[in-house]
Structure formats: structure tokens, C-alpha cells
Amino acid sequence: MCLVATGGADAYYEMGIHCWDMAGAGIIITEAGGVLLDVSGGPFDLMSRRIIAASSRAIGERIAKALQIIPLKRDDAAN
């Protein structure tokens, strides 16, 4: 994800990643001017275990349209 922040990559996506793995990199991306989205194309939800990090909203939304969403248990879900 930090490659997106440095301009080394246009985008990154992952499903199944945990909130503690996204939090720090997410701040770095947004501070560098990038965007975070849910893989559905909606607003980023830290507890959803899925992320698109992109250099622009247009790139993130284009990736979201091409992805097949995998249902995952949320990080804040009760056992």
C-alpha cells in the first residue's frame, strides 16, 4: 500500500486483510493524496477486511467494478 503513496504503483487491493494491517498504511496513503475505497466502490470501512488504495478515485472505482467480492467476517464481529 505504501507503494501507492510513493507513486510506485497506481493502486492496490486486498480482501482478507485485518484492520491492524490497513490502519497505518491507510493514513500514509491519504496524507500523500491517495484514496481508500471499499472493494464495492463505496466508502472505506476499516473493519470490513477489504480495501482498495489508489492514486485517484477514478482508478479505485474502475478496479472496484472489475472485482468479485468475497464475503468475509468483519474484524469487529462477535465470535
XYZ file of C-alpha atoms in Angstrom:
79
model
C 0.000 0.000 0.000
C 2.853 2.385 0.670
C 3.974 1.982 -2.958
C 0.724 3.715 -3.894
C 1.586 6.572 -1.508
C 5.046 6.993 -3.068
C 3.771 6.841 -6.640
C 5.433 3.481 -7.280
C 2.058 1.859 -8.021
C -1.272 3.256 -9.185
C -3.364 1.011 -6.960
C -3.505 -1.921 -4.580
C -6.415 -4.067 -3.419
C -6.823 -6.890 -0.956
C -9.598 -8.901 0.655
C -8.979 -10.736 3.923
C -6.516 -8.221 5.360
C -7.055 -7.212 9.004
C -7.665 -3.719 10.370
C -4.257 -3.558 12.068
C -2.593 -4.164 8.711
C -4.565 -1.396 6.960
C -4.626 1.401 9.542
C -1.079 2.772 9.294
C -0.738 2.395 5.538
C -4.170 3.950 5.080
C -3.081 7.106 6.862
C 0.086 7.293 4.778
C -1.903 6.944 1.540
C -4.452 9.617 2.404
C -1.764 12.031 3.637
C 0.033 11.559 0.293
C -3.166 12.447 -1.593
C -4.365 8.942 -2.418
C -7.808 7.490 -1.772
C -9.150 4.486 0.119
C -12.282 2.684 -1.011
C -14.158 -0.467 -0.138
C -13.914 -3.125 -2.853
C -17.585 -2.421 -3.603
C -16.557 1.105 -4.635
C -18.155 2.640 -1.550
C -16.566 4.353 1.423
C -13.637 2.601 3.094
C -14.599 0.646 6.244
C -11.609 -0.263 8.405
C -13.368 -3.284 9.924
C -14.550 -4.801 6.622
C -11.236 -6.611 5.929
C -11.138 -5.314 2.343
C -9.530 -2.300 0.724
C -8.691 -0.537 -2.488
C -5.891 2.003 -2.148
C -5.465 4.114 -5.267
C -3.742 7.235 -6.510
C -7.121 8.587 -7.678
C -10.808 7.914 -7.092
C -11.285 7.128 -10.804
C -8.695 4.337 -10.708
C -10.148 2.926 -7.475
C -13.678 2.900 -8.857
C -12.531 1.220 -12.070
C -10.875 -1.559 -10.054
C -13.988 -1.952 -7.873
C -16.122 -2.598 -10.958
C -13.851 -5.475 -12.021
C -13.629 -7.268 -8.657
C -15.700 -10.178 -7.427
C -16.340 -9.577 -3.730
C -15.506 -12.366 -1.296
C -17.703 -12.418 1.847
C -15.555 -12.173 4.991
C -16.180 -11.989 8.729
C -15.638 -8.408 9.925
C -12.858 -7.617 12.387
C -15.402 -6.153 14.827
C -17.798 -9.129 14.612
C -18.572 -11.112 17.763
C -17.246 -14.674 17.757
